[in-house]
Amino acid sequence: MSTRSHPPMGFTLIELMVTVAIVALLSTLAFPLAEVVVKRSKEQELRLALREIRSALDAYMQAVEEGRIAHSLMNSAYPESLNVLVEGVPDASSPDRNTRLYFLRRIPRDPLFSDPARPDEETWGQRSYASSHDVPQAGEDVYDVYSLAPGIGLNGIPYRYW
């Protein structure tokens, strides 16, 4: 028989305390980083939605300039509402006049808008052609859109001015 003693198995209290402290420290660093990742993701969605709507507004304007959309010279060449971009307008250049021009499949929702019950088109602020860029106001047409979300982006610019 051997008289050699075996060291005790398991962790000491100090080893457990050090491990718990390291895990707690790492988790306090990870949570703020996770919040930044979520915010960056929402801001990317906002950029894409703004680009989609603004491209549709530009395509509408180009169709007016090409004579594909009939409009009065007394009115601006921009749509009366965002819904016009989805519902479509008659193509003035088609022979039978039954063809419609569509610019969006659906109106993207502002990902930073807080009220989920509001319709998608109401999640955007709308600026008319007659409105100044400093203080955008809705009017008879939609020249541009902007986010109604309060707050400042990671780039330091308020969402309203994106």
PDB file of C-alpha atoms in Angstrom:
ATOM      1  CA  MET A   1       0.000   0.000   0.000  1.00  0.00           C
ATOM      2  CA  SER A   2       1.006   3.476  -0.846  1.00  0.00           C
ATOM      3  CA  THR A   3       0.887   6.164   1.806  1.00  0.00           C
ATOM      4  CA  ARG A   4       0.852   8.964  -0.701  1.00  0.00           C
ATOM      5  CA  SER A   5      -2.080  11.361  -0.262  1.00  0.00           C
ATOM      6  CA  HIS A   6      -4.080  12.680  -3.204  1.00  0.00           C
ATOM      7  CA  PRO A   7      -4.732  16.428  -3.525  1.00  0.00           C
ATOM      8  CA  PRO A   8      -8.365  17.372  -2.944  1.00  0.00           C
ATOM      9  CA  MET A   9     -10.525  17.592  -6.103  1.00  0.00           C
ATOM     10  CA  GLY A  10     -12.561  20.708  -7.040  1.00  0.00           C
ATOM     11  CA  PHE A  11     -12.110  24.452  -6.870  1.00  0.00           C
ATOM     12  CA  THR A  12     -11.267  26.573  -3.903  1.00  0.00           C
ATOM     13  CA  LEU A  13     -13.474  29.437  -2.866  1.00  0.00           C
ATOM     14  CA  ILE A  14     -10.908  31.977  -4.102  1.00  0.00           C
ATOM     15  CA  GLU A  15     -10.755  30.374  -7.548  1.00  0.00           C
ATOM     16  CA  LEU A  16     -14.555  30.511  -7.822  1.00  0.00           C
ATOM     17  CA  MET A  17     -14.658  34.161  -6.701  1.00  0.00           C
ATOM     18  CA  VAL A  18     -12.010  35.160  -9.265  1.00  0.00           C
ATOM     19  CA  THR A  19     -13.906  33.340 -12.039  1.00  0.00           C
ATOM     20  CA  VAL A  20     -17.203  35.026 -11.122  1.00  0.00           C
ATOM     21  CA  ALA A  21     -15.480  38.436 -11.027  1.00  0.00           C
ATOM     22  CA  ILE A  22     -13.969  37.910 -14.506  1.00  0.00           C
ATOM     23  CA  VAL A  23     -17.325  36.815 -15.958  1.00  0.00           C
ATOM     24  CA  ALA A  24     -19.060  39.840 -14.385  1.00  0.00           C
ATOM     25  CA  LEU A  25     -16.432  42.188 -15.805  1.00  0.00           C
ATOM     26  CA  LEU A  26     -16.767  40.715 -19.300  1.00  0.00           C
ATOM     27  CA  SER A  27     -20.569  40.941 -19.195  1.00  0.00           C
ATOM     28  CA  THR A  28     -20.485  44.619 -18.195  1.00  0.00           C
ATOM     29  CA  LEU A  29     -18.325  45.258 -21.255  1.00  0.00           C
ATOM     30  CA  ALA A  30     -20.522  43.189 -23.583  1.00  0.00           C
ATOM     31  CA  PHE A  31     -23.918  44.796 -22.828  1.00  0.00           C
ATOM     32  CA  PRO A  32     -23.066  48.336 -23.994  1.00  0.00           C
ATOM     33  CA  LEU A  33     -21.434  46.870 -27.094  1.00  0.00           C
ATOM     34  CA  ALA A  34     -24.611  44.904 -27.834  1.00  0.00           C
ATOM     35  CA  GLU A  35     -26.667  48.114 -27.528  1.00  0.00           C
ATOM     36  CA  VAL A  36     -24.395  49.850 -30.038  1.00  0.00           C
ATOM     37  CA  VAL A  37     -24.744  46.944 -32.441  1.00  0.00           C
ATOM     38  CA  VAL A  38     -28.555  47.103 -32.242  1.00  0.00           C
ATOM     39  CA  LYS A  39     -28.536  50.887 -32.720  1.00  0.00           C
ATOM     40  CA  ARG A  40     -26.176  50.608 -35.691  1.00  0.00           C
ATOM     41  CA  SER A  41     -28.476  48.007 -37.257  1.00  0.00           C
ATOM     42  CA  LYS A  42     -31.543  50.258 -36.893  1.00  0.00           C
ATOM     43  CA  GLU A  43     -29.621  53.197 -38.326  1.00  0.00           C
ATOM     44  CA  GLN A  44     -28.630  51.087 -41.337  1.00  0.00           C
ATOM     45  CA  GLU A  45     -32.306  50.195 -41.859  1.00  0.00           C
ATOM     46  CA  LEU A  46     -33.158  53.916 -41.626  1.00  0.00           C
ATOM     47  CA  ARG A  47     -30.542  54.797 -44.267  1.00  0.00           C
ATOM     48  CA  LEU A  48     -31.886  52.136 -46.618  1.00  0.00           C
ATOM     49  CA  ALA A  49     -35.520  53.191 -46.126  1.00  0.00           C
ATOM     50  CA  LEU A  50     -34.687  56.866 -46.740  1.00  0.00           C
ATOM     51  CA  ARG A  51     -32.720  55.941 -49.861  1.00  0.00           C
ATOM     52  CA  GLU A  52     -35.609  53.797 -51.156  1.00  0.00           C
ATOM     53  CA  ILE A  53     -38.241  56.519 -50.693  1.00  0.00           C
ATOM     54  CA  ARG A  54     -36.014  59.297 -52.042  1.00  0.00           C
ATOM     55  CA  SER A  55     -35.118  57.212 -55.101  1.00  0.00           C
ATOM     56  CA  ALA A  56     -38.834  56.636 -55.733  1.00  0.00           C
ATOM     57  CA  LEU A  57     -39.511  60.379 -55.438  1.00  0.00           C
ATOM     58  CA  ASP A  58     -36.700  61.074 -57.917  1.00  0.00           C
ATOM     59  CA  ALA A  59     -38.052  58.426 -60.314  1.00  0.00           C
ATOM     60  CA  TYR A  60     -41.510  60.038 -60.101  1.00  0.00           C
ATOM     61  CA  MET A  61     -40.016  63.438 -60.907  1.00  0.00           C
ATOM     62  CA  GLN A  62     -38.089  61.970 -63.846  1.00  0.00           C
ATOM     63  CA  ALA A  63     -41.279  60.354 -65.182  1.00  0.00           C
ATOM     64  CA  VAL A  64     -42.988  63.758 -65.035  1.00  0.00           C
ATOM     65  CA  GLU A  65     -40.083  65.381 -66.901  1.00  0.00           C
ATOM     66  CA  GLU A  66     -40.235  62.642 -69.552  1.00  0.00           C
ATOM     67  CA  GLY A  67     -43.957  63.271 -70.045  1.00  0.00           C
ATOM     68  CA  ARG A  68     -45.019  59.889 -68.717  1.00  0.00           C
ATOM     69  CA  ILE A  69     -47.104  61.479 -65.959  1.00  0.00           C
ATOM     70  CA  ALA A  70     -49.564  64.227 -66.800  1.00  0.00           C
ATOM     71  CA  HIS A  71     -49.452  67.186 -64.444  1.00  0.00           C
ATOM     72  CA  SER A  72     -50.509  70.805 -64.352  1.00  0.00           C
ATOM     73  CA  LEU A  73     -47.899  73.519 -64.707  1.00  0.00           C
ATOM     74  CA  MET A  74     -49.480  75.222 -61.713  1.00  0.00           C
ATOM     75  CA  ASN A  75     -48.518  72.289 -59.452  1.00  0.00           C
ATOM     76  CA  SER A  76     -45.103  70.893 -58.635  1.00  0.00           C
ATOM     77  CA  ALA A  77     -43.917  67.729 -60.340  1.00  0.00           C
ATOM     78  CA  TYR A  78     -43.837  65.746 -57.101  1.00  0.00           C
ATOM     79  CA  PRO A  79     -46.509  63.307 -55.836  1.00  0.00           C
ATOM     80  CA  GLU A  80     -49.340  64.504 -53.605  1.00  0.00           C
ATOM     81  CA  SER A  81     -48.607  61.766 -51.036  1.00  0.00           C
ATOM     82  CA  LEU A  82     -46.380  58.782 -50.437  1.00  0.00           C
ATOM     83  CA  ASN A  83     -49.314  56.485 -51.216  1.00  0.00           C
ATOM     84  CA  VAL A  84     -49.230  57.657 -54.851  1.00  0.00           C
ATOM     85  CA  LEU A  85     -45.847  55.957 -55.192  1.00  0.00           C
ATOM     86  CA  VAL A  86     -47.434  52.625 -54.214  1.00  0.00           C
ATOM     87  CA  GLU A  87     -50.855  52.968 -55.854  1.00  0.00           C
ATOM     88  CA  GLY A  88     -49.331  54.091 -59.130  1.00  0.00           C
ATOM     89  CA  VAL A  89     -50.339  56.704 -61.688  1.00  0.00           C
ATOM     90  CA  PRO A  90     -51.588  56.342 -65.278  1.00  0.00           C
ATOM     91  CA  ASP A  91     -48.804  56.207 -67.856  1.00  0.00           C
ATOM     92  CA  ALA A  92     -49.480  59.127 -70.224  1.00  0.00           C
ATOM     93  CA  SER A  93     -47.133  57.656 -72.838  1.00  0.00           C
ATOM     94  CA  SER A  94     -48.975  54.343 -73.199  1.00  0.00           C
ATOM     95  CA  PRO A  95     -51.317  54.110 -76.201  1.00  0.00           C
ATOM     96  CA  ASP A  96     -54.287  52.700 -74.285  1.00  0.00           C
ATOM     97  CA  ARG A  97     -53.699  54.813 -71.126  1.00  0.00           C
ATOM     98  CA  ASN A  98     -54.532  51.776 -68.983  1.00  0.00           C
ATOM     99  CA  THR A  99     -50.933  51.106 -67.977  1.00  0.00           C
ATOM    100  CA  ARG A 100     -49.888  52.382 -64.573  1.00  0.00           C
ATOM    101  CA  LEU A 101     -46.470  53.427 -63.317  1.00  0.00           C
ATOM    102  CA  TYR A 102     -45.486  52.152 -59.880  1.00  0.00           C
ATOM    103  CA  PHE A 103     -42.533  53.479 -57.915  1.00  0.00           C
ATOM    104  CA  LEU A 104     -42.665  51.481 -54.660  1.00  0.00           C
ATOM    105  CA  ARG A 105     -44.070  48.083 -53.733  1.00  0.00           C
ATOM    106  CA  ARG A 106     -44.765  49.329 -50.244  1.00  0.00           C
ATOM    107  CA  ILE A 107     -43.823  52.315 -48.145  1.00  0.00           C
ATOM    108  CA  PRO A 108     -40.950  51.344 -45.859  1.00  0.00           C
ATOM    109  CA  ARG A 109     -41.500  51.983 -42.186  1.00  0.00           C
ATOM    110  CA  ASP A 110     -39.179  54.213 -40.186  1.00  0.00           C
ATOM    111  CA  PRO A 111     -37.363  51.639 -38.020  1.00  0.00           C
ATOM    112  CA  LEU A 112     -36.836  54.190 -35.237  1.00  0.00           C
ATOM    113  CA  PHE A 113     -40.498  55.235 -35.001  1.00  0.00           C
ATOM    114  CA  SER A 114     -41.913  54.266 -31.614  1.00  0.00           C
ATOM    115  CA  ASP A 115     -45.649  53.736 -32.279  1.00  0.00           C
ATOM    116  CA  PRO A 116     -46.263  50.382 -34.010  1.00  0.00           C
ATOM    117  CA  ALA A 117     -49.977  51.129 -34.510  1.00  0.00           C
ATOM    118  CA  ARG A 118     -49.428  54.035 -36.920  1.00  0.00           C
ATOM    119  CA  PRO A 119     -49.501  53.287 -40.670  1.00  0.00           C
ATOM    120  CA  ASP A 120     -46.157  53.185 -42.472  1.00  0.00           C
ATOM    121  CA  GLU A 121     -46.650  56.454 -44.341  1.00  0.00           C
ATOM    122  CA  GLU A 122     -47.300  58.288 -41.056  1.00  0.00           C
ATOM    123  CA  THR A 123     -43.951  57.249 -39.595  1.00  0.00           C
ATOM    124  CA  TRP A 124     -42.179  59.775 -41.829  1.00  0.00           C
ATOM    125  CA  GLY A 125     -42.064  63.526 -41.705  1.00  0.00           C
ATOM    126  CA  GLN A 126     -42.846  65.005 -45.116  1.00  0.00           C
ATOM    127  CA  ARG A 127     -41.406  68.130 -46.664  1.00  0.00           C
ATOM    128  CA  SER A 128     -43.167  69.883 -49.529  1.00  0.00           C
ATOM    129  CA  TYR A 129     -41.367  71.544 -52.409  1.00  0.00           C
ATOM    130  CA  ALA A 130     -42.401  74.990 -51.150  1.00  0.00           C
ATOM    131  CA  SER A 131     -40.984  74.321 -47.667  1.00  0.00           C
ATOM    132  CA  SER A 132     -37.546  75.421 -46.507  1.00  0.00           C
ATOM    133  CA  HIS A 133     -34.959  72.786 -45.658  1.00  0.00           C
ATOM    134  CA  ASP A 134     -34.356  74.238 -42.170  1.00  0.00           C
ATOM    135  CA  VAL A 135     -37.961  73.941 -41.035  1.00  0.00           C
ATOM    136  CA  PRO A 136     -39.613  71.269 -43.193  1.00  0.00           C
ATOM    137  CA  GLN A 137     -43.374  71.528 -43.517  1.00  0.00           C
ATOM    138  CA  ALA A 138     -45.907  69.249 -45.179  1.00  0.00           C
ATOM    139  CA  GLY A 139     -47.832  70.761 -48.058  1.00  0.00           C
ATOM    140  CA  GLU A 140     -49.511  69.957 -51.364  1.00  0.00           C
ATOM    141  CA  ASP A 141     -46.778  67.546 -52.453  1.00  0.00           C
ATOM    142  CA  VAL A 142     -43.994  65.346 -51.084  1.00  0.00           C
ATOM    143  CA  TYR A 143     -40.550  66.612 -52.052  1.00  0.00           C
ATOM    144  CA  ASP A 144     -38.589  64.811 -49.329  1.00  0.00           C
ATOM    145  CA  VAL A 145     -39.027  62.683 -46.217  1.00  0.00           C
ATOM    146  CA  TYR A 146     -37.219  62.652 -42.897  1.00  0.00           C
ATOM    147  CA  SER A 147     -37.298  60.619 -39.697  1.00  0.00           C
ATOM    148  CA  LEU A 148     -39.571  61.741 -36.876  1.00  0.00           C
ATOM    149  CA  ALA A 149     -37.469  59.857 -34.331  1.00  0.00           C
ATOM    150  CA  PRO A 150     -36.003  61.980 -31.569  1.00  0.00           C
ATOM    151  CA  GLY A 151     -32.378  61.385 -30.868  1.00  0.00           C
ATOM    152  CA  ILE A 152     -28.961  61.554 -32.400  1.00  0.00           C
ATOM    153  CA  GLY A 153     -27.281  58.924 -34.525  1.00  0.00           C
ATOM    154  CA  LEU A 154     -23.930  57.338 -33.861  1.00  0.00           C
ATOM    155  CA  ASN A 155     -22.491  59.818 -36.366  1.00  0.00           C
ATOM    156  CA  GLY A 156     -23.551  62.751 -34.145  1.00  0.00           C
ATOM    157  CA  ILE A 157     -26.289  64.005 -36.515  1.00  0.00           C
ATOM    158  CA  PRO A 158     -29.924  64.090 -35.330  1.00  0.00           C
ATOM    159  CA  TYR A 159     -32.096  61.553 -37.185  1.00  0.00           C
ATOM    160  CA  ARG A 160     -34.328  64.373 -38.363  1.00  0.00           C
ATOM    161  CA  TYR A 161     -31.523  65.728 -40.583  1.00  0.00           C
ATOM    162  CA  TRP A 162     -30.512  62.474 -42.274  1.00  0.00           C
TER     163      TRP A 162
END
